[in-house]
mmCIF file of C-alpha atoms in Angstrom:
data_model
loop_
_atom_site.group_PDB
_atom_site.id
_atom_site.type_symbol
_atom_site.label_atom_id
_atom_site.label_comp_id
_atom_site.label_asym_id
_atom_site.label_seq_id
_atom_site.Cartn_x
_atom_site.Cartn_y
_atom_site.Cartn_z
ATOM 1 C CA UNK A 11 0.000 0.000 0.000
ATOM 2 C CA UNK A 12 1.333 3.242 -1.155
ATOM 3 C CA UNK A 13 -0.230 6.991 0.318
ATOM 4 C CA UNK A 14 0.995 9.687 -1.520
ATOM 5 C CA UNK A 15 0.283 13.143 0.593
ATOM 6 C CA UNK A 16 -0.413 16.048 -3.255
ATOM 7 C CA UNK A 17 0.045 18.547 -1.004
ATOM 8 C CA UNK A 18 -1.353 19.413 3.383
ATOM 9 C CA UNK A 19 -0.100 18.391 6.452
ATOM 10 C CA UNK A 20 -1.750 15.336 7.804
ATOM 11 C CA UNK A 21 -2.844 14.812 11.384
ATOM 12 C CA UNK A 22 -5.557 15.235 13.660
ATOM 13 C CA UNK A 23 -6.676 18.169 11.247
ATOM 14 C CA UNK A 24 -5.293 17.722 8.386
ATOM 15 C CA UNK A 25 -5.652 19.691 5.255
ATOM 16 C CA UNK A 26 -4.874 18.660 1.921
ATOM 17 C CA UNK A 27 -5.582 18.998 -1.797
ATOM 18 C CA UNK A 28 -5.972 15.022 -2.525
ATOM 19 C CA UNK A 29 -4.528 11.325 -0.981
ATOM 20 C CA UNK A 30 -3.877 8.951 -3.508
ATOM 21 C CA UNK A 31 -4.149 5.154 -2.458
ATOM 22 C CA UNK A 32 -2.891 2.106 -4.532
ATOM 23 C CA UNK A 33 -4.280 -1.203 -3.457
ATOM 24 C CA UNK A 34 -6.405 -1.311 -0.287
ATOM 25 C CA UNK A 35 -6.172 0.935 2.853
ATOM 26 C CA UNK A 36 -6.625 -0.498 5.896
ATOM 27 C CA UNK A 37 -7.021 1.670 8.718
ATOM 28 C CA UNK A 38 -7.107 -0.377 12.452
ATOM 29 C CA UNK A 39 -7.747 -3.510 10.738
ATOM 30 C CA UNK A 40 -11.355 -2.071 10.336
ATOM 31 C CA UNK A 41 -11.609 -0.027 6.755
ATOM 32 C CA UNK A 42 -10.744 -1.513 3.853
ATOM 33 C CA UNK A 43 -11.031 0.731 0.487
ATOM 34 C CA UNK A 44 -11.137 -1.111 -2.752
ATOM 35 C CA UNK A 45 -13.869 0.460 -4.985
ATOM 36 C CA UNK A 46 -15.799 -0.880 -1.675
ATOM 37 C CA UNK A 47 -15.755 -0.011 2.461
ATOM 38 C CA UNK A 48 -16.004 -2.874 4.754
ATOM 39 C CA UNK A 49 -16.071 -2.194 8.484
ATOM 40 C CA UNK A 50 -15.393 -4.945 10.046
ATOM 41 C CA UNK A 51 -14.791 -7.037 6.918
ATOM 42 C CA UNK A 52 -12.003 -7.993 4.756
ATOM 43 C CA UNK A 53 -14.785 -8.640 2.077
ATOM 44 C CA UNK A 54 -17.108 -6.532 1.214
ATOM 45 C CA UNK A 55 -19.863 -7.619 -1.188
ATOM 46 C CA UNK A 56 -21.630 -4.063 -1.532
ATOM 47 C CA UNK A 57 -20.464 -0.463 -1.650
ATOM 48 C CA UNK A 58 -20.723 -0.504 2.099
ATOM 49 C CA UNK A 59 -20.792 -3.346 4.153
ATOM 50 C CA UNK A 60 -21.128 -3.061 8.140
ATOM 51 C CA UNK A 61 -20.156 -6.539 10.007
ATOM 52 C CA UNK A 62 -20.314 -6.959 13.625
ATOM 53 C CA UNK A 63 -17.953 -10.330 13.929
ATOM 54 C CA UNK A 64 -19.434 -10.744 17.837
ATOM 55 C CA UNK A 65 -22.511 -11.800 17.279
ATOM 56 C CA UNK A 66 -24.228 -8.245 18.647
ATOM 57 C CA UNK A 67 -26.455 -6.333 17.856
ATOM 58 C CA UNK A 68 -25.692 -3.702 14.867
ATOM 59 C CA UNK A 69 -26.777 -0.207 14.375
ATOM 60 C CA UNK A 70 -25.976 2.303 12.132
ATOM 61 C CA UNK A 71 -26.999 6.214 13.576
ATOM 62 C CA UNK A 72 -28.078 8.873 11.563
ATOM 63 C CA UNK A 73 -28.190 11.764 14.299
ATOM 64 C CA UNK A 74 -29.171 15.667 13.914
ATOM 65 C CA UNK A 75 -28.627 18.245 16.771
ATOM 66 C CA UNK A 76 -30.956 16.813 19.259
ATOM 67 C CA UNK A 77 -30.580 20.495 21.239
ATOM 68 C CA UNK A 78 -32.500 22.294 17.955
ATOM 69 C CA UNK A 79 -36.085 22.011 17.969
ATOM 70 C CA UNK A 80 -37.268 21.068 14.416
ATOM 71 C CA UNK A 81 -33.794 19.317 13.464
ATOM 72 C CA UNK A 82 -34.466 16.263 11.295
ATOM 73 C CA UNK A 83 -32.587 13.218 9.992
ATOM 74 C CA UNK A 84 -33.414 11.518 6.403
ATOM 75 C CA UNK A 85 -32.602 8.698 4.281
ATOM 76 C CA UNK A 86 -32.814 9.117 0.865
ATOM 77 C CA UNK A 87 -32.827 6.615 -1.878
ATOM 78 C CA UNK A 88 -33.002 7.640 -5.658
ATOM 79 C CA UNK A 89 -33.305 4.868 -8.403
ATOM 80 C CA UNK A 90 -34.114 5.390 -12.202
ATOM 81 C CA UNK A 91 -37.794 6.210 -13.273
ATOM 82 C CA UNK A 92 -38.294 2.429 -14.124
ATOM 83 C CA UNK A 93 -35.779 0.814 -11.148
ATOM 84 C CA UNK A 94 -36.832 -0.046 -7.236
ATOM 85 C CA UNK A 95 -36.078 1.044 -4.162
ATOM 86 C CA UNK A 96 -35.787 -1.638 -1.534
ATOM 87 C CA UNK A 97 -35.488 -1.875 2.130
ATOM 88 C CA UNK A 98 -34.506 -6.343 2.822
ATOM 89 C CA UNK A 99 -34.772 -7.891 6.247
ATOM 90 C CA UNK A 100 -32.805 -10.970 6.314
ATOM 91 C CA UNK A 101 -31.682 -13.721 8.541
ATOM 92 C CA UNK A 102 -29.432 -16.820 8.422
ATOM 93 C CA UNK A 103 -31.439 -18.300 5.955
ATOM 94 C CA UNK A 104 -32.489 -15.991 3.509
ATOM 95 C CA UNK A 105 -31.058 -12.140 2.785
ATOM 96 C CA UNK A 106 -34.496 -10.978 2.337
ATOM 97 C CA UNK A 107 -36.942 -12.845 3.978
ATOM 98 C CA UNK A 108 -39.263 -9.450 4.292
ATOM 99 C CA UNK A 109 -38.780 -6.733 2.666
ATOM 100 C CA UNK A 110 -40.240 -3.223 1.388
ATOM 101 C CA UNK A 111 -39.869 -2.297 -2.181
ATOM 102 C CA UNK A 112 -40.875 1.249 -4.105
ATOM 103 C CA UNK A 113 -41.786 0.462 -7.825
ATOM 104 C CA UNK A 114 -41.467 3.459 -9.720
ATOM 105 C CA UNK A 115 -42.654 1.740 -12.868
ATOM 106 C CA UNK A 116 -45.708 1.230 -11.352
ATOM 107 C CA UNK A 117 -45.489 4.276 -8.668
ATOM 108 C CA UNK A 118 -46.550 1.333 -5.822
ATOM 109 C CA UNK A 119 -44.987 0.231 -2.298
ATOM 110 C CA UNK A 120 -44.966 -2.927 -1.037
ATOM 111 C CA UNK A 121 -44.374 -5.199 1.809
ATOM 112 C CA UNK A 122 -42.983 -8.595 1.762
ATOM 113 C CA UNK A 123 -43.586 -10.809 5.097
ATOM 114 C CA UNK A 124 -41.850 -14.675 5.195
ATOM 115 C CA UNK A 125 -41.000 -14.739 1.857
ATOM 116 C CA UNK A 126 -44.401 -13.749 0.159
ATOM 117 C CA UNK A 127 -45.598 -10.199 -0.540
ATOM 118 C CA UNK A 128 -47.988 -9.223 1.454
ATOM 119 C CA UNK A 129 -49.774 -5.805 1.375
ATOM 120 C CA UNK A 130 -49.410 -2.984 -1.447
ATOM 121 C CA UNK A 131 -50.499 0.480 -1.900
ATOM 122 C CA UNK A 132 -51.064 0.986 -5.517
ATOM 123 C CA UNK A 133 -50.654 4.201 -7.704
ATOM 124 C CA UNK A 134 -54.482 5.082 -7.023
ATOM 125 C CA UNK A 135 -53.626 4.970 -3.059
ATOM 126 C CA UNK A 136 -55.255 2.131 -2.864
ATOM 127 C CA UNK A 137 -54.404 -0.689 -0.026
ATOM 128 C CA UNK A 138 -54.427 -4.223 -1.335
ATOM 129 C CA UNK A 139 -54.255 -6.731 1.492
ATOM 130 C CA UNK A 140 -52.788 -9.999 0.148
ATOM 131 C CA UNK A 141 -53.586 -13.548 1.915
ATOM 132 C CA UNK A 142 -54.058 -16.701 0.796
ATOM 133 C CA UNK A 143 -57.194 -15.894 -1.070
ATOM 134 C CA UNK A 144 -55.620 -12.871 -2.049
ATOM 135 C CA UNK A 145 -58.442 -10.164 -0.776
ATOM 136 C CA UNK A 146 -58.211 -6.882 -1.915
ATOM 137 C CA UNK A 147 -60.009 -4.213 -0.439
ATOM 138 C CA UNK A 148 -59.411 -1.890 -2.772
ATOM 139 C CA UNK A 149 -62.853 -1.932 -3.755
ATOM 140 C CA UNK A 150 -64.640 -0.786 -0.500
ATOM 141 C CA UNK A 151 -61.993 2.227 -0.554
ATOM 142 C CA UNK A 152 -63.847 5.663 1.110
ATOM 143 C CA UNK A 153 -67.309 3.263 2.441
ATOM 144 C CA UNK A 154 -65.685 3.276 5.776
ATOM 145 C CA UNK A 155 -66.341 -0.496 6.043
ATOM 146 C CA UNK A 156 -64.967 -3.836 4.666
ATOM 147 C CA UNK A 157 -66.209 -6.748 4.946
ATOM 148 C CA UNK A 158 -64.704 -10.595 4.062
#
């Protein structure tokens, strides 16, 4: 690994124009840059990958000033007019045994529970409640009832 320093003073403050890395960095045995960051991980299989090796629990924090009133924290995803965006919940058996997914093909969310999608708001607005009969109750939208 090779860091060239084009110009700054590095430290606990550094400033500087650009730092050039060939290879990988590894910083504490914890970052690894290589088109890809990997905390925790020697192998990252996405852009970022967060690993907690112990077994723990895992969090990633998003925080704004908690002392200003109406500070606010976002995440925002942005995908192509016909891609997805997509939320997975996964566990030792399957990456994305739940899951919520934007269409913007169709302009429609929806929510995948065990494997099997579940519920979906259409482009109307409307909510479609899957089961194994697959009801929708799209049809008794604005009656204020619904009946089975």
């Amino acid at each position: 690994m090779t860091i060239k320093q084009l110009g700054g003073v590095f430290g606990r403050n550094p400033t500087f124009n650009d730092v050039e890395v060939d290879n990988n960095l590894v910083v504490d045995n914890n970052l690894i840059v290589n088109n890809r960051i990997g905390v925790e991980t020697s192998s990252p299989d996405e852009l970022v990958h967060l690993y907690e090796p112990s077994g723990g629990d895992l969090a990633l924090k998003i925080q704004s000033s908690p002392t200003a009133a109406y500070s606010s924290t976002r995440i925002k995803m942005k995908a192509g007019n016909l891609g997805v965006n997509e939320i997975y919940f996964g566990d030792a058996s399957s990456d994305d045994v739940a899951k919520i997914r934007y269409e913007h093909s169709a302009n429609a969310m929806a929510f995948k529970v065990n494997g099997q999608e579940a519920l979906r708001i259409n482009s109307s607005g409307n909510l479609v409640v899957l089961s194994g009969k697959g009801i929708d109750f799209s049809a008794t939208a604005g009656t204020g009832t619904s009946e089975l």
